[in-house]
Structure formats: C-alpha cells, structure tokens
C-alpha cells in the first residue's frame, strides 16, 4: 500500500512528484524540478518582518550549514512581493531562498491558504507549514500549524532520520 500525503484539495500519492515555480528574492524563477538530487525543505509563512516569521527564518538561517551538509536546500514561501524579500533577507542577514506567491497559487496547491480568525474577524491567510521534499521531488514529511520554537531542530532531525532510513534501505538491497 502506498502512503498518501494531503496536498491541495486531494490526496497525492507519495510516489507522485510535486512541481512548483515561483519568483525568488532576486526576481529569478525558482523551480523545484531544477533541484533534483537535493532534498528541499519548503516552508510557508505569513509575512516578512513579523515576529514569528522573522524568528522562523532566522532559525532556518542559523542551521544553514547543517542543512547544506545534509544535501538540503531551504526555501520559504510567502504572499509578500518580490521587493519585500530582499529587504527582509538583508535586514536579518538570512541565508535562504525566499519565493513570492502573491496570487496564492502554490499555497492553495499545498493547502496552506486557509480561512483564519483574529480578534473575531475572519480572513484568508497562510497556515504556517513545512514540507520535506525528497530528491525525486516527492513530499515525504509535513508539519501543519507549526509552532516556531524548536521547529527547525525538529525538521533537521526528521530530515536526518529520513536520510538514514533511505540509506539503510539502499544498503540492504
């Protein structure tokens, strides 16, 4: 039996590749399929320069070398404009790629653009979420409604565990 991961408005077989292309902080198109052979940590966050989002991005940046050593790229996605990301990166000395999804197309595909409530008002917004995508482009782990404290360490630990399991399975063949 194949495992399933919830992506978009349907369940996607874990063996099915995901694809996305969005503009990065340098105004260049960043496409997942151009990063084959690497693990990708794809995280969605509500907005640049807010306390929780800044803490999460800074935590990922602090562990940049650990993720690189694990053959993983870190990519953040928010609805912010491409002009906002370079300022956010510069202000906080971030070491990661940030993508803009102002029309929420990819956020909807990953089912992270949802109704939210704050002070009794309902609005649409990003549900903070993280996905580990394997070198073949498949989502193999996800976190929804992320709490920032300790999250990056949990993602790094899960990545290493998944890589170890894959390595052990490969050596048993």
Short mmCIF file of N, CA and C in Angstrom, two decimals:
data_model
loop_
_atom_site.label_atom_id
_atom_site.label_comp_id
_atom_site.label_asym_id
_atom_site.label_seq_id
_atom_site.Cartn_x
_atom_site.Cartn_y
_atom_site.Cartn_z
N UNK A 1 0.85 -1.18 0.00
CA UNK A 1 0.00 0.00 0.00
C UNK A 1 0.89 1.25 0.00
N UNK A 2 0.58 2.18 -0.84
CA UNK A 2 1.34 3.43 -0.91
C UNK A 2 0.87 4.39 0.16
N UNK A 3 1.80 5.15 0.70
CA UNK A 3 1.38 6.17 1.66
C UNK A 3 0.83 7.37 0.89
N UNK A 4 0.02 8.14 1.56
CA UNK A 4 -0.57 9.31 0.92
C UNK A 4 -0.23 10.56 1.71
N UNK A 5 -0.11 11.65 1.02
CA UNK A 5 0.13 12.95 1.64
C UNK A 5 -0.96 13.89 1.14
N UNK A 6 -1.48 14.71 2.03
CA UNK A 6 -2.51 15.66 1.63
C UNK A 6 -1.85 16.89 1.01
N UNK A 7 -2.16 17.12 -0.24
CA UNK A 7 -1.62 18.28 -0.95
C UNK A 7 -2.74 18.87 -1.78
N UNK A 8 -2.98 20.15 -1.64
CA UNK A 8 -4.05 20.77 -2.38
C UNK A 8 -5.39 20.26 -1.88
N UNK A 9 -6.34 20.11 -2.77
CA UNK A 9 -7.67 19.66 -2.38
C UNK A 9 -7.85 18.17 -2.58
N UNK A 10 -6.77 17.45 -2.65
CA UNK A 10 -6.86 16.00 -2.83
C UNK A 10 -5.67 15.34 -2.17
N UNK A 11 -5.73 14.04 -2.06
CA UNK A 11 -4.56 13.31 -1.56
C UNK A 11 -3.69 12.94 -2.74
N UNK A 12 -2.42 13.16 -2.60
CA UNK A 12 -1.45 12.87 -3.65
C UNK A 12 -0.67 11.64 -3.20
N UNK A 13 -0.51 10.69 -4.11
CA UNK A 13 0.31 9.53 -3.79
C UNK A 13 1.72 10.00 -3.49
N UNK A 14 2.33 9.44 -2.47
CA UNK A 14 3.69 9.86 -2.10
C UNK A 14 4.67 9.59 -3.23
N UNK A 15 4.32 8.68 -4.14
CA UNK A 15 5.23 8.38 -5.26
C UNK A 15 5.10 9.40 -6.39
N UNK A 16 4.11 10.30 -6.30
CA UNK A 16 3.87 11.30 -7.34
C UNK A 16 4.71 12.55 -7.07
N UNK A 17 5.38 13.04 -8.10
CA UNK A 17 6.22 14.24 -7.96
C UNK A 17 5.37 15.50 -7.85
N UNK A 18 5.85 16.43 -7.04
CA UNK A 18 5.21 17.75 -6.98
C UNK A 18 6.06 18.70 -7.82
N UNK A 19 5.45 19.76 -8.29
CA UNK A 19 6.20 20.73 -9.06
C UNK A 19 5.72 22.12 -8.70
N UNK A 20 6.62 23.06 -8.72
CA UNK A 20 6.26 24.45 -8.50
C UNK A 20 7.34 25.32 -9.07
N UNK A 21 6.95 26.49 -9.52
CA UNK A 21 7.86 27.53 -10.00
C UNK A 21 7.33 28.87 -9.48
N UNK A 22 8.18 29.62 -8.80
CA UNK A 22 7.83 30.94 -8.30
C UNK A 22 9.05 31.85 -8.41
N UNK A 23 8.80 33.14 -8.32
CA UNK A 23 9.89 34.12 -8.38
C UNK A 23 10.60 34.20 -7.03
N UNK A 24 11.95 34.21 -7.08
CA UNK A 24 12.73 34.31 -5.84
C UNK A 24 13.05 35.77 -5.52
N UNK A 25 13.82 35.98 -4.46
CA UNK A 25 14.14 37.33 -3.99
C UNK A 25 14.99 38.13 -4.98
N UNK A 26 15.57 37.45 -5.96
CA UNK A 26 16.38 38.13 -6.98
C UNK A 26 15.62 38.37 -8.27
N UNK A 27 14.32 38.08 -8.26
CA UNK A 27 13.50 38.26 -9.45
C UNK A 27 13.65 37.15 -10.47
N UNK A 28 14.31 36.06 -10.09
CA UNK A 28 14.50 34.92 -10.99
C UNK A 28 13.51 33.83 -10.66
N UNK A 29 13.15 33.06 -11.69
CA UNK A 29 12.23 31.95 -11.47
C UNK A 29 12.97 30.80 -10.77
N UNK A 30 12.38 30.31 -9.70
CA UNK A 30 12.92 29.16 -8.95
C UNK A 30 11.94 28.02 -9.15
N UNK A 31 12.42 26.91 -9.70
CA UNK A 31 11.56 25.76 -9.97
C UNK A 31 12.08 24.54 -9.22
N UNK A 32 11.18 23.82 -8.59
CA UNK A 32 11.57 22.64 -7.82
C UNK A 32 12.26 21.61 -8.68
N UNK A 33 11.78 21.42 -9.91
CA UNK A 33 12.36 20.36 -10.75
C UNK A 33 13.81 20.64 -11.14
N UNK A 34 14.28 21.86 -10.94
CA UNK A 34 15.68 22.18 -11.23
C UNK A 34 16.59 21.84 -10.04
N UNK A 35 16.00 21.32 -8.97
CA UNK A 35 16.76 21.00 -7.76
C UNK A 35 16.74 19.50 -7.49
N UNK A 36 16.54 18.71 -8.53
CA UNK A 36 16.56 17.26 -8.39
C UNK A 36 17.90 16.80 -7.85
N UNK A 37 17.86 15.74 -7.07
CA UNK A 37 19.08 15.24 -6.47
C UNK A 37 19.36 15.85 -5.11
N UNK A 38 18.61 16.88 -4.74
CA UNK A 38 18.75 17.50 -3.41
C UNK A 38 17.44 17.37 -2.66
N UNK A 39 17.54 17.34 -1.36
CA UNK A 39 16.37 17.42 -0.51
C UNK A 39 15.97 18.89 -0.44
N UNK A 40 14.69 19.18 -0.33
CA UNK A 40 14.22 20.56 -0.22
C UNK A 40 13.33 20.68 1.02
N UNK A 41 13.65 21.65 1.84
CA UNK A 41 12.80 22.00 2.98
C UNK A 41 12.00 23.21 2.51
N UNK A 42 10.71 23.00 2.27
CA UNK A 42 9.83 24.04 1.76
C UNK A 42 8.91 24.47 2.90
N UNK A 43 9.05 25.75 3.29
CA UNK A 43 8.18 26.20 4.37
C UNK A 43 7.38 27.42 3.93
N UNK A 44 6.15 27.48 4.40
CA UNK A 44 5.23 28.57 4.08
C UNK A 44 5.03 29.40 5.34
N UNK A 45 5.11 30.72 5.18
CA UNK A 45 4.98 31.61 6.33
C UNK A 45 4.13 32.81 5.92
N UNK A 46 3.45 33.46 6.89
CA UNK A 46 2.51 34.53 6.57
C UNK A 46 3.09 35.81 5.99
N UNK A 47 4.17 36.36 6.60
CA UNK A 47 4.61 37.68 6.13
C UNK A 47 6.01 38.02 6.60
N UNK A 48 6.77 38.66 5.72
CA UNK A 48 8.10 39.15 6.07
C UNK A 48 8.02 40.15 7.23
N UNK A 49 9.07 40.15 8.04
CA UNK A 49 9.26 41.15 9.10
C UNK A 49 8.20 41.16 10.19
N UNK A 50 7.52 40.04 10.40
CA UNK A 50 6.65 39.90 11.56
C UNK A 50 7.41 39.05 12.58
N UNK A 51 7.10 39.16 13.86
CA UNK A 51 7.93 38.48 14.87
C UNK A 51 8.09 36.97 14.66
N UNK A 52 6.99 36.24 14.49
CA UNK A 52 7.08 34.79 14.32
C UNK A 52 7.79 34.39 13.04
N UNK A 53 7.51 35.11 11.97
CA UNK A 53 8.12 34.79 10.67
C UNK A 53 9.61 35.11 10.67
N UNK A 54 9.98 36.20 11.33
CA UNK A 54 11.39 36.55 11.44
C UNK A 54 12.14 35.51 12.27
N UNK A 55 11.53 35.07 13.36
CA UNK A 55 12.16 34.05 14.21
C UNK A 55 12.34 32.75 13.43
N UNK A 56 11.32 32.33 12.68
CA UNK A 56 11.42 31.08 11.91
C UNK A 56 12.51 31.18 10.85
N UNK A 57 12.52 32.27 10.09
CA UNK A 57 13.54 32.45 9.05
C UNK A 57 14.94 32.51 9.66
N UNK A 58 15.07 33.20 10.78
CA UNK A 58 16.38 33.29 11.45
C UNK A 58 16.83 31.92 11.96
N UNK A 59 15.89 31.14 12.49
CA UNK A 59 16.23 29.79 12.95
C UNK A 59 16.70 28.91 11.80
N UNK A 60 16.00 28.97 10.66
CA UNK A 60 16.45 28.20 9.50
C UNK A 60 17.85 28.67 9.07
N UNK A 61 18.07 29.99 9.07
CA UNK A 61 19.38 30.52 8.67
C UNK A 61 20.48 30.08 9.62
N UNK A 62 20.19 30.03 10.91
CA UNK A 62 21.20 29.60 11.89
C UNK A 62 21.64 28.16 11.64
N UNK A 63 20.76 27.37 11.06
CA UNK A 63 21.08 25.96 10.78
C UNK A 63 21.42 25.73 9.30
N UNK A 64 21.71 26.81 8.59
CA UNK A 64 22.00 26.73 7.16
C UNK A 64 23.07 25.67 6.86
N UNK A 65 24.20 25.74 7.57
CA UNK A 65 25.30 24.80 7.31
C UNK A 65 24.89 23.36 7.58
N UNK A 66 24.07 23.14 8.61
CA UNK A 66 23.60 21.79 8.92
C UNK A 66 22.75 21.23 7.78
N UNK A 67 21.88 22.07 7.21
CA UNK A 67 21.05 21.61 6.10
C UNK A 67 21.89 21.38 4.85
N UNK A 68 22.85 22.26 4.59
CA UNK A 68 23.73 22.09 3.42
C UNK A 68 24.51 20.78 3.55
N UNK A 69 25.03 20.50 4.74
CA UNK A 69 25.76 19.24 4.97
C UNK A 69 24.86 18.02 4.75
N UNK A 70 23.55 18.21 4.92
CA UNK A 70 22.58 17.14 4.70
C UNK A 70 22.03 17.16 3.28
N UNK A 71 22.69 17.89 2.38
CA UNK A 71 22.28 17.97 0.97
C UNK A 71 20.86 18.50 0.82
N UNK A 72 20.52 19.51 1.61
CA UNK A 72 19.17 20.07 1.57
C UNK A 72 19.20 21.58 1.33
N UNK A 73 18.24 22.04 0.55
CA UNK A 73 18.03 23.47 0.33
C UNK A 73 16.83 23.90 1.16
N UNK A 74 16.88 25.11 1.70
CA UNK A 74 15.76 25.66 2.45
C UNK A 74 15.12 26.76 1.62
N UNK A 75 13.79 26.67 1.49
CA UNK A 75 13.07 27.62 0.67
C UNK A 75 11.81 28.05 1.41
N UNK A 76 11.67 29.36 1.62
CA UNK A 76 10.48 29.90 2.26
C UNK A 76 9.56 30.52 1.22
N UNK A 77 8.25 30.41 1.45
CA UNK A 77 7.25 30.97 0.53
C UNK A 77 6.27 31.81 1.33
N UNK A 78 6.02 33.02 0.86
CA UNK A 78 5.01 33.88 1.48
C UNK A 78 4.28 34.64 0.37
N UNK A 79 3.17 35.29 0.73
CA UNK A 79 2.47 36.09 -0.28
C UNK A 79 3.11 37.45 -0.52
N UNK A 80 4.21 37.75 0.18
CA UNK A 80 4.88 39.04 0.01
C UNK A 80 5.37 39.24 -1.42
N UNK A 81 5.54 40.49 -1.79
CA UNK A 81 6.06 40.81 -3.12
C UNK A 81 7.54 40.49 -3.21
N UNK A 82 8.02 40.36 -4.43
CA UNK A 82 9.44 40.13 -4.65
C UNK A 82 10.29 41.26 -4.09
N UNK A 83 9.76 42.46 -4.00
CA UNK A 83 10.51 43.61 -3.47
C UNK A 83 10.69 43.51 -1.96
N UNK A 84 9.79 42.85 -1.28
CA UNK A 84 9.86 42.74 0.17
C UNK A 84 10.96 41.78 0.62
N UNK A 85 11.14 40.68 -0.11
CA UNK A 85 12.08 39.64 0.30
C UNK A 85 13.54 40.12 0.42
N UNK A 86 14.09 40.87 -0.54
CA UNK A 86 15.48 41.30 -0.39
C UNK A 86 15.70 42.16 0.86
N UNK A 87 14.72 43.00 1.19
CA UNK A 87 14.83 43.84 2.39
C UNK A 87 14.81 42.96 3.65
N UNK A 88 13.92 41.97 3.66
CA UNK A 88 13.81 41.04 4.79
C UNK A 88 15.11 40.26 4.97
N UNK A 89 15.65 39.75 3.88
CA UNK A 89 16.90 38.99 3.92
C UNK A 89 18.05 39.87 4.41
N UNK A 90 18.15 41.08 3.86
CA UNK A 90 19.23 42.00 4.25
C UNK A 90 19.13 42.46 5.70
N UNK A 91 17.94 42.78 6.12
CA UNK A 91 17.73 43.28 7.48
C UNK A 91 18.10 42.24 8.54
N UNK A 92 17.85 40.95 8.23
CA UNK A 92 18.08 39.90 9.23
C UNK A 92 19.21 38.95 8.85
N UNK A 93 19.97 39.31 7.80
CA UNK A 93 21.12 38.50 7.36
C UNK A 93 20.74 37.03 7.17
N UNK A 94 19.67 36.81 6.42
CA UNK A 94 19.16 35.45 6.19
C UNK A 94 19.94 34.75 5.10
N UNK A 95 20.09 33.44 5.24
CA UNK A 95 20.85 32.63 4.27
C UNK A 95 19.94 31.63 3.58
N UNK A 96 18.81 32.05 3.10
CA UNK A 96 17.92 31.11 2.45
C UNK A 96 17.21 31.77 1.28
N UNK A 97 16.59 30.95 0.48
CA UNK A 97 15.85 31.43 -0.68
C UNK A 97 14.42 31.72 -0.25
N UNK A 98 13.89 32.88 -0.66
CA UNK A 98 12.51 33.22 -0.39
C UNK A 98 11.78 33.41 -1.71
N UNK A 99 10.60 32.81 -1.79
CA UNK A 99 9.79 32.87 -3.00
C UNK A 99 8.52 33.66 -2.74
N UNK A 100 8.04 34.35 -3.78
CA UNK A 100 6.81 35.14 -3.69
C UNK A 100 5.66 34.40 -4.36
N UNK A 101 4.54 34.33 -3.66
CA UNK A 101 3.33 33.70 -4.19
C UNK A 101 2.14 34.65 -3.95
N UNK A 102 2.17 35.84 -4.59
CA UNK A 102 1.15 36.85 -4.31
C UNK A 102 -0.27 36.44 -4.72
N UNK A 103 -0.40 35.54 -5.68
CA UNK A 103 -1.74 35.10 -6.08
C UNK A 103 -2.16 33.81 -5.35
N UNK A 104 -1.30 33.32 -4.46
CA UNK A 104 -1.58 32.17 -3.58
C UNK A 104 -1.75 30.86 -4.35
N UNK A 105 -1.30 30.80 -5.58
CA UNK A 105 -1.47 29.61 -6.41
C UNK A 105 -0.81 28.38 -5.79
N UNK A 106 0.46 28.51 -5.42
CA UNK A 106 1.18 27.37 -4.84
C UNK A 106 0.68 27.10 -3.42
N UNK A 107 0.35 28.15 -2.69
CA UNK A 107 -0.19 27.96 -1.34
C UNK A 107 -1.47 27.15 -1.37
N UNK A 108 -2.32 27.42 -2.35
CA UNK A 108 -3.55 26.63 -2.49
C UNK A 108 -3.23 25.20 -2.88
N UNK A 109 -2.24 25.01 -3.73
CA UNK A 109 -1.85 23.67 -4.15
C UNK A 109 -1.38 22.84 -2.95
N UNK A 110 -0.69 23.48 -2.01
CA UNK A 110 -0.22 22.79 -0.81
C UNK A 110 -1.22 22.87 0.34
N UNK A 111 -2.37 23.46 0.08
CA UNK A 111 -3.46 23.55 1.06
C UNK A 111 -3.04 24.29 2.33
N UNK A 112 -2.31 25.40 2.15
CA UNK A 112 -1.90 26.21 3.30
C UNK A 112 -2.53 27.61 3.28
N UNK A 113 -3.32 27.92 2.26
CA UNK A 113 -4.04 29.20 2.19
C UNK A 113 -5.45 28.91 2.69
N UNK A 114 -5.74 29.33 3.92
CA UNK A 114 -6.95 28.91 4.61
C UNK A 114 -7.63 30.08 5.32
N UNK A 115 -8.91 29.89 5.66
CA UNK A 115 -9.57 30.89 6.50
C UNK A 115 -8.92 30.92 7.88
N UNK A 116 -8.73 32.12 8.40
CA UNK A 116 -8.15 32.31 9.74
C UNK A 116 -9.03 33.30 10.49
N UNK A 117 -8.83 33.34 11.79
CA UNK A 117 -9.61 34.25 12.63
C UNK A 117 -8.67 34.97 13.60
N UNK A 118 -8.83 36.28 13.71
CA UNK A 118 -8.03 37.06 14.64
C UNK A 118 -8.91 38.18 15.19
N UNK A 119 -9.00 38.26 16.50
CA UNK A 119 -9.83 39.26 17.16
C UNK A 119 -11.26 39.26 16.64
N UNK A 120 -11.79 38.07 16.39
CA UNK A 120 -13.17 37.93 15.94
C UNK A 120 -13.41 38.18 14.46
N UNK A 121 -12.37 38.54 13.73
CA UNK A 121 -12.52 38.79 12.29
C UNK A 121 -11.97 37.61 11.51
N UNK A 122 -12.70 37.22 10.46
CA UNK A 122 -12.24 36.14 9.60
C UNK A 122 -11.57 36.71 8.36
N UNK A 123 -10.51 36.05 7.93
CA UNK A 123 -9.79 36.46 6.73
C UNK A 123 -9.04 35.25 6.19
N UNK A 124 -8.56 35.34 4.97
CA UNK A 124 -7.75 34.28 4.39
C UNK A 124 -6.28 34.57 4.69
N UNK A 125 -5.54 33.52 5.01
CA UNK A 125 -4.13 33.71 5.31
C UNK A 125 -3.35 32.41 5.22
N UNK A 126 -2.06 32.53 5.40
CA UNK A 126 -1.16 31.38 5.32
C UNK A 126 -1.15 30.65 6.66
N UNK A 127 -1.34 29.34 6.61
CA UNK A 127 -1.17 28.50 7.78
C UNK A 127 0.29 28.05 7.76
N UNK A 128 1.04 28.46 8.76
CA UNK A 128 2.48 28.15 8.81
C UNK A 128 2.67 26.64 8.70
N UNK A 129 3.38 26.20 7.67
CA UNK A 129 3.55 24.77 7.37
C UNK A 129 4.92 24.52 6.77
N UNK A 130 5.41 23.30 6.95
CA UNK A 130 6.72 22.91 6.41
C UNK A 130 6.60 21.54 5.77
N UNK A 131 7.31 21.36 4.65
CA UNK A 131 7.31 20.09 3.91
C UNK A 131 8.74 19.68 3.62
N UNK A 132 9.04 18.40 3.79
CA UNK A 132 10.31 17.85 3.33
C UNK A 132 10.02 17.17 2.01
N UNK A 133 10.76 17.58 0.98
CA UNK A 133 10.62 17.01 -0.36
C UNK A 133 11.91 16.26 -0.66
N UNK A 134 11.77 15.01 -1.07
CA UNK A 134 12.96 14.18 -1.30
C UNK A 134 13.61 14.52 -2.64
N UNK A 135 14.79 13.96 -2.93
CA UNK A 135 15.50 14.30 -4.18
C UNK A 135 14.74 13.94 -5.46
N UNK A 136 13.72 13.09 -5.35
CA UNK A 136 12.90 12.76 -6.51
C UNK A 136 11.70 13.70 -6.66
N UNK A 137 11.58 14.68 -5.75
CA UNK A 137 10.51 15.67 -5.85
C UNK A 137 9.21 15.25 -5.19
N UNK A 138 9.26 14.31 -4.25
CA UNK A 138 8.05 13.83 -3.57
C UNK A 138 8.01 14.35 -2.14
N UNK A 139 6.83 14.76 -1.71
CA UNK A 139 6.65 15.17 -0.32
C UNK A 139 6.68 13.91 0.53
N UNK A 140 7.58 13.89 1.53
CA UNK A 140 7.64 12.70 2.37
C UNK A 140 7.39 13.01 3.85
N UNK A 141 7.32 14.29 4.19
CA UNK A 141 7.01 14.66 5.58
C UNK A 141 6.41 16.05 5.56
N UNK A 142 5.45 16.29 6.44
CA UNK A 142 4.84 17.62 6.52
C UNK A 142 4.48 17.97 7.96
N UNK A 143 4.49 19.25 8.23
CA UNK A 143 4.05 19.80 9.51
C UNK A 143 3.05 20.90 9.18
N UNK A 144 1.91 20.88 9.85
CA UNK A 144 0.87 21.91 9.66
C UNK A 144 0.69 22.68 10.97
N UNK A 145 0.29 23.92 10.87
CA UNK A 145 0.07 24.77 12.05
C UNK A 145 1.29 24.75 12.97
N UNK A 146 2.41 25.05 12.38
CA UNK A 146 3.71 24.98 13.05
C UNK A 146 3.81 25.99 14.19
N UNK A 147 4.36 25.53 15.28
CA UNK A 147 4.79 26.41 16.37
C UNK A 147 6.28 26.63 16.15
N UNK A 148 6.73 27.86 16.12
CA UNK A 148 8.09 28.20 15.70
C UNK A 148 9.16 27.64 16.64
N UNK A 149 8.96 27.76 17.94
CA UNK A 149 10.00 27.35 18.89
C UNK A 149 10.32 25.86 18.73
N UNK A 150 11.58 25.57 18.42
CA UNK A 150 12.06 24.20 18.29
C UNK A 150 11.73 23.52 16.97
N UNK A 151 10.99 24.21 16.11
CA UNK A 151 10.55 23.59 14.86
C UNK A 151 11.71 23.25 13.92
N UNK A 152 12.62 24.17 13.72
CA UNK A 152 13.72 23.94 12.78
C UNK A 152 14.56 22.74 13.22
N UNK A 153 14.81 22.63 14.50
CA UNK A 153 15.56 21.48 15.01
C UNK A 153 14.81 20.18 14.75
N UNK A 154 13.48 20.21 14.90
CA UNK A 154 12.66 19.03 14.62
C UNK A 154 12.73 18.65 13.14
N UNK A 155 12.69 19.65 12.26
CA UNK A 155 12.78 19.39 10.82
C UNK A 155 14.14 18.79 10.47
N UNK A 156 15.20 19.35 11.01
CA UNK A 156 16.55 18.84 10.74
C UNK A 156 16.69 17.40 11.24
N UNK A 157 16.17 17.11 12.41
CA UNK A 157 16.22 15.76 12.96
C UNK A 157 15.43 14.78 12.07
N UNK A 158 14.25 15.19 11.64
CA UNK A 158 13.43 14.34 10.76
C UNK A 158 14.13 14.10 9.43
N UNK A 159 14.75 15.15 8.88
CA UNK A 159 15.48 15.01 7.62
C UNK A 159 16.58 13.96 7.76
N UNK A 160 17.37 14.08 8.81
CA UNK A 160 18.47 13.13 9.02
C UNK A 160 17.94 11.71 9.22
N UNK A 161 16.84 11.58 9.93
CA UNK A 161 16.23 10.26 10.15
C UNK A 161 15.76 9.66 8.82
N UNK A 162 15.10 10.47 8.01
CA UNK A 162 14.62 10.00 6.70
C UNK A 162 15.79 9.61 5.80
N UNK A 163 16.84 10.42 5.81
CA UNK A 163 18.02 10.10 5.01
C UNK A 163 18.68 8.82 5.50
N UNK A 164 18.75 8.64 6.81
CA UNK A 164 19.34 7.43 7.37
C UNK A 164 18.54 6.20 7.01
N UNK A 165 17.22 6.30 7.07
CA UNK A 165 16.36 5.17 6.72
C UNK A 165 16.52 4.83 5.24
N UNK A 166 16.60 5.85 4.41
CA UNK A 166 16.77 5.62 2.98
C UNK A 166 18.12 4.98 2.70
N UNK A 167 19.15 5.46 3.39
CA UNK A 167 20.50 4.92 3.21
C UNK A 167 20.55 3.46 3.66
N UNK A 168 19.92 3.15 4.80
CA UNK A 168 19.89 1.78 5.31
C UNK A 168 19.13 0.86 4.36
N UNK A 169 18.02 1.36 3.81
CA UNK A 169 17.24 0.55 2.87
C UNK A 169 18.04 0.28 1.61
N UNK A 170 18.82 1.28 1.17
CA UNK A 170 19.65 1.11 -0.03
C UNK A 170 20.77 0.12 0.18
N UNK A 171 21.31 0.06 1.40
CA UNK A 171 22.42 -0.86 1.66
C UNK A 171 21.94 -2.30 1.85
N UNK A 172 20.62 -2.47 2.05
CA UNK A 172 20.08 -3.82 2.21
C UNK A 172 19.65 -4.43 0.89
N UNK A 173 19.86 -3.72 -0.19
CA UNK A 173 19.41 -4.24 -1.48
C UNK A 173 20.48 -5.06 -2.13
#
